[in-house]
Amino acid sequence: MTDALKRLSEEGVAIWLDDLSRKRITSGNLAELIDQQHVVGVTTNPSIFQKAISSGDGYEQQLADLAARKVTVEEAIRMITTADVRDAADILRPVFDATGGQDGRVSIEVDPRLAHNTAATVAEAKQLAWLVDRPNTLIKIPATKAGLPAIAEVIGLGISVNVTLIFSLARYREVMDAFLAGLEKAKERGLDLTKIHSVASFFVSRVDTEIDKRLDGIGTDEAKALKGKAALANARLAYEAYEEVFSSDRWAALDKAQANKQRPLWASTGVKDPAYKDTLYVDDLVAPNTVNTMPEATLEATADHGSITGDTIAGTYDAARAEIAAVEKLGISYDDVVQLLEDEGVEKFEAAWNDLLKSTEAELQRLAPSKG
């Protein structure tokens, strides 16, 4: 084992685990990862909960109790998922305290079926923050058009937010704008800005998956030479945008009020193409004040053979722009790709949520007390 995870942390990259289940909590596995693998946060999404709850491991008793109470399937899912998030938040509380609230956080997502409804997203975010009732929670809101005003409103209420499903540079700038607008609202309301935290989850591997597929379709040597480059280029240009926004005059006024920067979070960092190094989206996205949320396989791969050589984003912006331009020159539209990925991202989470509804409903029916 290398000490790559320790080096990654020392470079200013917070290591979060992109997974959660009751078994991970009760077995002591999460506590072990915090203690031994430098994990300082947890992210969840509808797909993660669908997988965890469908496995049934550790959920039977709570499901039986919920069935006895005849709760709706939506209420059952919220009771189960918020219980897991609350318990994980308690395990991470010492990290939260030690880092002044920056890390030690657990993310939980609003119902993905609300992704295009601003008012419902705000209401759901408030409800989730109330239900989990832990200061080290982040409420995940997707970066859809309807999500942007919801992000501003929820931040403005003093609720910390993880903005998810960001693929495009233009949308990322809109996300940062919504975050600043939210902080300005919170400041007007007299809220303590030091307590409000946010991360912006910029998705990585899916960009390569889609663009590589289109490059394969073109099939020329020039096209093949560009494979596996667009996702890193996109993420690096996102970091450039982050540096610009958080050195602006608008930010300076909030900085004076002791606001926290919204950190870029690299999401979807598990490599999808076996031809690429399995730590590609960790090794090559090292920069201060970032988060990398990893599935456990990527965490283990990084611990075993990650190559952390310092900042791998500084000085890359011109090359990154050239790589995106080269892809576009071949007729692959960047705007088309990132919009498709956002649409697909929302659809995938909605499908996972619907699967979770069906499997939970089946369990509630199976465990319902007989009418005898």
GROMACS .gro file of C-alpha atoms in nm:
model
  372
    1MET     CA    1   0.000   0.000   0.000
    2THR     CA    2   0.121   0.350  -0.082
    3ASP     CA    3   0.031   0.651   0.129
    4ALA     CA    4  -0.128   0.816  -0.173
    5LEU     CA    5  -0.448   0.899   0.015
    6LYS     CA    6  -0.251   1.083   0.284
    7ARG     CA    7  -0.060   1.275   0.016
    8LEU     CA    8  -0.386   1.357  -0.162
    9SER     CA    9  -0.527   1.501   0.162
   10GLU     CA   10  -0.210   1.703   0.217
   11GLU     CA   11  -0.250   1.855  -0.131
   12GLY     CA   12  -0.586   2.000  -0.020
   13VAL     CA   13  -0.816   1.735  -0.171
   14ALA     CA   14  -1.084   1.616   0.070
   15ILE     CA   15  -1.152   1.244   0.021
   16TRP     CA   16  -1.519   1.154   0.042
   17LEU     CA   17  -1.678   0.812  -0.007
   18ASP     CA   18  -1.944   0.789  -0.277
   19ASP     CA   19  -2.149   0.519  -0.106
   20LEU     CA   20  -2.356   0.448   0.204
   21SER     CA   21  -2.550   0.153   0.342
   22ARG     CA   22  -2.671   0.047   0.684
   23LYS     CA   23  -2.428  -0.245   0.682
   24ARG     CA   24  -2.139  -0.002   0.620
   25ILE     CA   25  -2.256   0.196   0.927
   26THR     CA   26  -2.329  -0.091   1.169
   27SER     CA   27  -2.027  -0.307   1.079
   28GLY     CA   28  -1.786  -0.028   1.167
   29ASN     CA   29  -1.664  -0.011   0.806
   30LEU     CA   30  -1.737   0.362   0.769
   31ALA     CA   31  -1.556   0.441   1.093
   32GLU     CA   32  -1.262   0.228   0.970
   33LEU     CA   33  -1.242   0.417   0.639
   34ILE     CA   34  -1.238   0.747   0.829
   35ASP     CA   35  -0.969   0.619   1.063
   36GLN     CA   36  -0.745   0.442   0.811
   37GLN     CA   37  -0.818   0.575   0.460
   38HIS     CA   38  -0.843   0.951   0.523
   39VAL     CA   39  -1.216   0.958   0.434
   40VAL     CA   40  -1.370   1.283   0.560
   41GLY     CA   41  -1.718   1.282   0.401
   42VAL     CA   42  -1.989   1.072   0.238
   43THR     CA   43  -2.209   1.131  -0.066
   44THR     CA   44  -2.527   0.943  -0.148
   45ASN     CA   45  -2.764   0.946  -0.443
   46PRO     CA   46  -3.086   0.764  -0.540
   47SER     CA   47  -2.887   0.485  -0.712
   48ILE     CA   48  -2.678   0.423  -0.399
   49PHE     CA   49  -2.987   0.398  -0.176
   50GLN     CA   50  -3.169   0.179  -0.429
   51LYS     CA   51  -2.878  -0.066  -0.424
   52ALA     CA   52  -2.840  -0.057  -0.044
   53ILE     CA   53  -3.208  -0.099   0.046
   54SER     CA   54  -3.276  -0.357  -0.225
   55SER     CA   55  -2.998  -0.573  -0.077
   56GLY     CA   56  -3.213  -0.585   0.238
   57ASP     CA   57  -2.908  -0.602   0.463
   58GLY     CA   58  -2.994  -0.435   0.794
   59TYR     CA   59  -3.328  -0.286   0.687
   60GLU     CA   60  -3.571  -0.569   0.773
   61GLN     CA   61  -3.669  -0.454   1.123
   62GLN     CA   62  -3.729  -0.093   1.024
   63LEU     CA   63  -3.927  -0.205   0.718
   64ALA     CA   64  -4.139  -0.432   0.939
   65ASP     CA   65  -4.208  -0.144   1.181
   66LEU     CA   66  -4.299   0.087   0.893
   67ALA     CA   67  -4.527  -0.180   0.746
   68ALA     CA   68  -4.702  -0.219   1.082
   69ARG     CA   69  -4.763   0.156   1.088
   70LYS     CA   70  -4.902   0.141   0.732
   71VAL     CA   71  -4.690   0.434   0.617
   72THR     CA   72  -4.679   0.531   0.249
   73VAL     CA   73  -4.387   0.403   0.045
   74GLU     CA   74  -4.252   0.760   0.004
   75GLU     CA   75  -4.256   0.812   0.381
   76ALA     CA   76  -4.089   0.474   0.434
   77ILE     CA   77  -3.804   0.563   0.199
   78ARG     CA   78  -3.751   0.898   0.366
   79MET     CA   79  -3.750   0.739   0.714
   80ILE     CA   80  -3.494   0.478   0.602
   81THR     CA   81  -3.261   0.708   0.407
   82THR     CA   82  -3.260   0.988   0.663
   83ALA     CA   83  -3.185   0.736   0.940
   84ASP     CA   84  -2.877   0.619   0.750
   85VAL     CA   85  -2.765   0.975   0.680
   86ARG     CA   86  -2.818   1.076   1.043
   87ASP     CA   87  -2.613   0.780   1.170
   88ALA     CA   88  -2.335   0.845   0.918
   89ALA     CA   89  -2.336   1.214   1.017
   90ASP     CA   90  -2.290   1.115   1.381
   91ILE     CA   91  -1.992   0.893   1.291
   92LEU     CA   92  -1.839   1.184   1.094
   93ARG     CA   93  -1.914   1.447   1.360
   94PRO     CA   94  -1.557   1.451   1.504
   95VAL     CA   95  -1.424   1.531   1.153
   96PHE     CA   96  -1.685   1.807   1.117
   97ASP     CA   97  -1.580   1.959   1.448
   98ALA     CA   98  -1.206   1.927   1.373
   99THR     CA   99  -1.237   2.098   1.032
  100GLY     CA  100  -1.463   2.382   1.144
  101GLY     CA  101  -1.756   2.238   0.948
  102GLN     CA  102  -1.579   2.209   0.614
  103ASP     CA  103  -1.567   1.829   0.608
  104GLY     CA  104  -1.730   1.549   0.806
  105ARG     CA  105  -2.041   1.594   0.594
  106VAL     CA  106  -2.302   1.355   0.453
  107SER     CA  107  -2.509   1.444   0.145
  108ILE     CA  108  -2.870   1.344   0.083
  109GLU     CA  109  -3.056   1.422  -0.238
  110VAL     CA  110  -3.396   1.579  -0.292
  111ASP     CA  111  -3.646   1.352  -0.469
  112PRO     CA  112  -3.513   1.345  -0.828
  113ARG     CA  113  -3.870   1.362  -0.963
  114LEU     CA  114  -3.868   1.727  -0.846
  115ALA     CA  115  -3.564   1.824  -1.058
  116HIS     CA  116  -3.769   2.058  -1.279
  117ASN     CA  117  -3.984   2.210  -1.002
  118THR     CA  118  -3.820   2.495  -0.810
  119ALA     CA  119  -4.077   2.540  -0.532
  120ALA     CA  120  -4.105   2.166  -0.462
  121THR     CA  121  -3.725   2.133  -0.452
  122VAL     CA  122  -3.699   2.414  -0.193
  123ALA     CA  123  -3.976   2.257   0.017
  124GLU     CA  124  -3.812   1.914   0.000
  125ALA     CA  125  -3.469   2.055   0.093
  126LYS     CA  126  -3.618   2.223   0.402
  127GLN     CA  127  -3.797   1.900   0.495
  128LEU     CA  128  -3.481   1.688   0.457
  129ALA     CA  129  -3.271   1.931   0.662
  130TRP     CA  130  -3.537   1.915   0.936
  131LEU     CA  131  -3.570   1.535   0.919
  132VAL     CA  132  -3.197   1.457   0.937
  133ASP     CA  133  -3.145   1.735   1.193
  134ARG     CA  134  -2.765   1.728   1.189
  135PRO     CA  135  -2.546   2.034   1.124
  136ASN     CA  136  -2.309   1.826   0.909
  137THR     CA  137  -2.562   1.742   0.638
  138LEU     CA  138  -2.555   1.869   0.280
  139ILE     CA  139  -2.879   1.871   0.084
  140LYS     CA  140  -2.817   1.770  -0.279
  141ILE     CA  141  -2.996   1.977  -0.542
  142PRO     CA  142  -2.945   1.906  -0.915
  143ALA     CA  143  -2.805   2.185  -1.132
  144THR     CA  144  -3.102   2.195  -1.367
  145LYS     CA  145  -3.251   2.527  -1.480
  146ALA     CA  146  -3.521   2.488  -1.214
  147GLY     CA  147  -3.257   2.387  -0.960
  148LEU     CA  148  -3.062   2.713  -0.985
  149PRO     CA  149  -3.317   2.941  -0.810
  150ALA     CA  150  -3.380   2.661  -0.559
  151ILE     CA  151  -3.008   2.655  -0.475
  152ALA     CA  152  -3.008   3.033  -0.416
  153GLU     CA  153  -3.319   3.014  -0.197
  154VAL     CA  154  -3.202   2.716   0.011
  155ILE     CA  155  -2.855   2.866   0.071
  156GLY     CA  156  -3.036   3.191   0.158
  157LEU     CA  157  -3.222   3.003   0.432
  158GLY     CA  158  -2.892   2.895   0.585
  159ILE     CA  159  -2.908   2.533   0.464
  160SER     CA  160  -2.582   2.388   0.331
  161VAL     CA  161  -2.605   2.245  -0.021
  162ASN     CA  162  -2.427   1.997  -0.247
  163VAL     CA  163  -2.512   2.100  -0.604
  164THR     CA  164  -2.513   1.785  -0.817
  165LEU     CA  165  -2.517   1.678  -1.183
  166ILE     CA  166  -2.297   1.959  -1.319
  167PHE     CA  167  -2.148   1.878  -1.658
  168SER     CA  168  -2.111   2.208  -1.841
  169LEU     CA  169  -1.881   2.502  -1.775
  170ALA     CA  170  -2.160   2.752  -1.847
  171ARG     CA  171  -2.393   2.577  -1.602
  172TYR     CA  172  -2.116   2.563  -1.341
  173ARG     CA  173  -2.080   2.941  -1.359
  174GLU     CA  174  -2.460   2.968  -1.310
  175VAL     CA  175  -2.428   2.740  -1.006
  176MET     CA  176  -2.161   2.961  -0.850
  177ASP     CA  177  -2.376   3.267  -0.925
  178ALA     CA  178  -2.673   3.098  -0.749
  179PHE     CA  179  -2.449   3.018  -0.452
  180LEU     CA  180  -2.332   3.381  -0.422
  181ALA     CA  181  -2.690   3.505  -0.458
  182GLY     CA  182  -2.791   3.268  -0.179
  183LEU     CA  183  -2.516   3.394   0.049
  184GLU     CA  184  -2.622   3.752  -0.023
  185LYS     CA  185  -2.980   3.662   0.077
  186ALA     CA  186  -2.854   3.492   0.394
  187LYS     CA  187  -2.647   3.799   0.480
  188GLU     CA  188  -2.950   4.026   0.434
  189ARG     CA  189  -3.145   3.799   0.668
  190GLY     CA  190  -2.874   3.834   0.931
  191LEU     CA  191  -2.768   3.470   0.918
  192ASP     CA  192  -2.421   3.354   1.023
  193LEU     CA  193  -2.240   3.291   0.692
  194THR     CA  194  -1.964   3.092   0.863
  195LYS     CA  195  -2.218   2.810   0.915
  196ILE     CA  196  -2.318   2.782   0.548
  197HIS     CA  197  -2.115   2.542   0.335
  198SER     CA  198  -2.150   2.417  -0.020
  199VAL     CA  199  -1.981   2.196  -0.278
  200ALA     CA  200  -2.043   2.191  -0.652
  201SER     CA  201  -2.037   1.834  -0.787
  202PHE     CA  202  -1.878   1.845  -1.131
  203PHE     CA  203  -1.917   1.507  -1.304
  204VAL     CA  204  -1.610   1.365  -1.475
  205SER     CA  205  -1.609   1.012  -1.619
  206ARG     CA  206  -1.944   1.036  -1.799
  207VAL     CA  207  -1.800   1.314  -2.019
  208ASP     CA  208  -1.533   1.078  -2.150
  209THR     CA  209  -1.783   0.795  -2.192
  210GLU     CA  210  -2.004   1.005  -2.422
  211ILE     CA  211  -1.730   1.187  -2.612
  212ASP     CA  212  -1.519   0.871  -2.655
  213LYS     CA  213  -1.821   0.697  -2.805
  214ARG     CA  214  -1.854   0.977  -3.061
  215LEU     CA  215  -1.479   0.975  -3.132
  216ASP     CA  216  -1.497   0.599  -3.194
  217GLY     CA  217  -1.781   0.668  -3.436
  218ILE     CA  218  -1.555   0.903  -3.633
  219GLY     CA  219  -1.283   0.639  -3.619
  220THR     CA  220  -0.986   0.836  -3.755
  221ASP     CA  221  -0.642   0.833  -3.592
  222GLU     CA  222  -0.692   1.200  -3.506
  223ALA     CA  223  -1.020   1.115  -3.329
  224LYS     CA  224  -0.875   0.817  -3.142
  225ALA     CA  225  -0.582   1.030  -3.020
  226LEU     CA  226  -0.834   1.254  -2.835
  227LYS     CA  227  -0.997   0.971  -2.638
  228GLY     CA  228  -0.981   1.000  -2.260
  229LYS     CA  229  -0.889   1.369  -2.263
  230ALA     CA  230  -1.216   1.564  -2.265
  231ALA     CA  231  -1.330   1.485  -1.910
  232LEU     CA  232  -1.007   1.602  -1.749
  233ALA     CA  233  -0.997   1.910  -1.973
  234ASN     CA  234  -1.356   1.996  -1.877
  235ALA     CA  235  -1.290   1.954  -1.504
  236ARG     CA  236  -0.969   2.155  -1.519
  237LEU     CA  237  -1.148   2.443  -1.692
  238ALA     CA  238  -1.413   2.423  -1.420
  239TYR     CA  239  -1.138   2.481  -1.164
  240GLU     CA  240  -1.021   2.782  -1.365
  241ALA     CA  241  -1.377   2.921  -1.346
  242TYR     CA  242  -1.380   2.855  -0.970
  243GLU     CA  243  -1.056   3.051  -0.928
  244GLU     CA  244  -1.199   3.343  -1.127
  245VAL     CA  245  -1.530   3.364  -0.941
  246PHE     CA  246  -1.375   3.331  -0.597
  247SER     CA  247  -1.125   3.609  -0.660
  248SER     CA  248  -1.392   3.855  -0.785
  249ASP     CA  249  -1.508   4.176  -0.616
  250ARG     CA  250  -1.848   4.019  -0.557
  251TRP     CA  251  -1.685   3.737  -0.361
  252ALA     CA  252  -1.460   3.981  -0.171
  253ALA     CA  253  -1.767   4.141  -0.007
  254LEU     CA  254  -1.889   3.800   0.111
  255ASP     CA  255  -1.539   3.694   0.214
  256LYS     CA  256  -1.534   3.999   0.442
  257ALA     CA  257  -1.849   3.860   0.606
  258GLN     CA  258  -1.654   3.534   0.664
  259ALA     CA  259  -1.843   3.328   0.405
  260ASN     CA  260  -1.701   2.992   0.295
  261LYS     CA  261  -1.605   2.927  -0.066
  262GLN     CA  262  -1.811   2.670  -0.255
  263ARG     CA  263  -1.557   2.396  -0.323
  264PRO     CA  264  -1.547   2.208  -0.654
  265LEU     CA  265  -1.622   1.839  -0.597
  266TRP     CA  266  -1.509   1.583  -0.856
  267ALA     CA  267  -1.792   1.332  -0.890
  268SER     CA  268  -1.826   1.022  -1.107
  269THR     CA  269  -1.454   0.953  -1.061
  270GLY     CA  270  -1.471   0.578  -1.109
  271VAL     CA  271  -1.312   0.499  -1.447
  272LYS     CA  272  -1.562   0.345  -1.691
  273ASP     CA  273  -1.314   0.241  -1.963
  274PRO     CA  274  -1.079  -0.043  -1.856
  275ALA     CA  275  -0.821   0.090  -2.104
  276TYR     CA  276  -0.761   0.387  -1.869
  277LYS     CA  277  -0.571   0.383  -1.541
  278ASP     CA  278  -0.824   0.321  -1.263
  279THR     CA  279  -0.700   0.624  -1.067
  280LEU     CA  280  -0.700   0.861  -1.369
  281TYR     CA  281  -0.970   1.095  -1.231
  282VAL     CA  282  -0.793   1.116  -0.895
  283ASP     CA  283  -0.426   1.148  -0.992
  284ASP     CA  284  -0.493   1.408  -1.262
  285LEU     CA  285  -0.738   1.629  -1.069
  286VAL     CA  286  -0.530   1.737  -0.771
  287ALA     CA  287  -0.573   2.100  -0.663
  288PRO     CA  288  -0.621   2.289  -0.335
  289ASN     CA  289  -0.967   2.327  -0.180
  290THR     CA  290  -1.133   2.050  -0.382
  291VAL     CA  291  -1.323   1.732  -0.293
  292ASN     CA  292  -1.297   1.397  -0.471
  293THR     CA  293  -1.586   1.163  -0.391
  294MET     CA  294  -1.486   0.809  -0.481
  295PRO     CA  295  -1.662   0.475  -0.505
  296GLU     CA  296  -1.485   0.225  -0.278
  297ALA     CA  297  -1.306   0.052  -0.570
  298THR     CA  298  -1.145   0.385  -0.670
  299LEU     CA  299  -1.056   0.461  -0.308
  300GLU     CA  300  -0.883   0.121  -0.277
  301ALA     CA  301  -0.707   0.162  -0.613
  302THR     CA  302  -0.575   0.504  -0.509
  303ALA     CA  303  -0.457   0.367  -0.174
  304ASP     CA  304  -0.282   0.079  -0.354
  305HIS     CA  305  -0.118   0.248  -0.655
  306GLY     CA  306  -0.233   0.609  -0.687
  307SER     CA  307   0.031   0.849  -0.815
  308ILE     CA  308  -0.005   1.179  -0.630
  309THR     CA  309   0.264   1.416  -0.758
  310GLY     CA  310   0.131   1.753  -0.641
  311ASP     CA  311  -0.105   1.995  -0.815
  312THR     CA  312  -0.206   1.849  -1.154
  313ILE     CA  313  -0.445   2.130  -1.253
  314ALA     CA  314  -0.232   2.447  -1.231
  315GLY     CA  315  -0.088   2.544  -1.567
  316THR     CA  316  -0.315   2.314  -1.770
  317TYR     CA  317  -0.584   2.560  -1.883
  318ASP     CA  318  -0.453   2.642  -2.232
  319ALA     CA  319  -0.395   2.272  -2.310
  320ALA     CA  320  -0.743   2.189  -2.177
  321ARG     CA  321  -0.903   2.453  -2.400
  322ALA     CA  322  -0.711   2.317  -2.699
  323GLU     CA  323  -0.835   1.961  -2.626
  324ILE     CA  324  -1.201   2.068  -2.610
  325ALA     CA  325  -1.152   2.275  -2.928
  326ALA     CA  326  -0.997   1.975  -3.107
  327VAL     CA  327  -1.301   1.760  -3.018
  328GLU     CA  328  -1.538   2.031  -3.146
  329LYS     CA  329  -1.334   2.065  -3.467
  330LEU     CA  330  -1.419   1.702  -3.545
  331GLY     CA  331  -1.789   1.793  -3.537
  332ILE     CA  332  -1.867   1.685  -3.179
  333SER     CA  333  -2.072   1.960  -3.013
  334TYR     CA  334  -1.964   2.026  -2.653
  335ASP     CA  335  -2.298   2.194  -2.575
  336ASP     CA  336  -2.490   1.897  -2.714
  337VAL     CA  337  -2.285   1.647  -2.508
  338VAL     CA  338  -2.319   1.828  -2.175
  339GLN     CA  339  -2.694   1.889  -2.217
  340LEU     CA  340  -2.746   1.522  -2.304
  341LEU     CA  341  -2.548   1.417  -1.995
  342GLU     CA  342  -2.753   1.646  -1.768
  343ASP     CA  343  -3.079   1.509  -1.909
  344GLU     CA  344  -2.957   1.151  -1.877
  345GLY     CA  345  -2.828   1.215  -1.523
  346VAL     CA  346  -3.170   1.333  -1.406
  347GLU     CA  347  -3.340   1.041  -1.585
  348LYS     CA  348  -3.103   0.783  -1.430
  349PHE     CA  349  -3.161   0.911  -1.077
  350GLU     CA  350  -3.535   0.923  -1.138
  351ALA     CA  351  -3.530   0.564  -1.268
  352ALA     CA  352  -3.331   0.452  -0.962
  353TRP     CA  353  -3.581   0.631  -0.736
  354ASN     CA  354  -3.873   0.460  -0.910
  355ASP     CA  355  -3.699   0.122  -0.871
  356LEU     CA  356  -3.649   0.201  -0.503
  357LEU     CA  357  -4.019   0.288  -0.467
  358LYS     CA  358  -4.119  -0.045  -0.626
  359SER     CA  359  -3.879  -0.264  -0.427
  360THR     CA  360  -3.966  -0.088  -0.098
  361GLU     CA  361  -4.339  -0.119  -0.166
  362ALA     CA  362  -4.295  -0.492  -0.229
  363GLU     CA  363  -4.107  -0.530   0.103
  364LEU     CA  364  -4.373  -0.331   0.294
  365GLN     CA  365  -4.644  -0.557   0.150
  366ARG     CA  366  -4.447  -0.872   0.231
  367LEU     CA  367  -4.387  -0.761   0.590
  368ALA     CA  368  -4.737  -0.618   0.651
  369PRO     CA  369  -4.901  -0.788   0.952
  370SER     CA  370  -5.176  -1.033   0.855
  371LYS     CA  371  -5.532  -0.919   0.922
  372GLY     CA  372  -5.602  -1.219   1.143
   0.00000   0.00000   0.00000
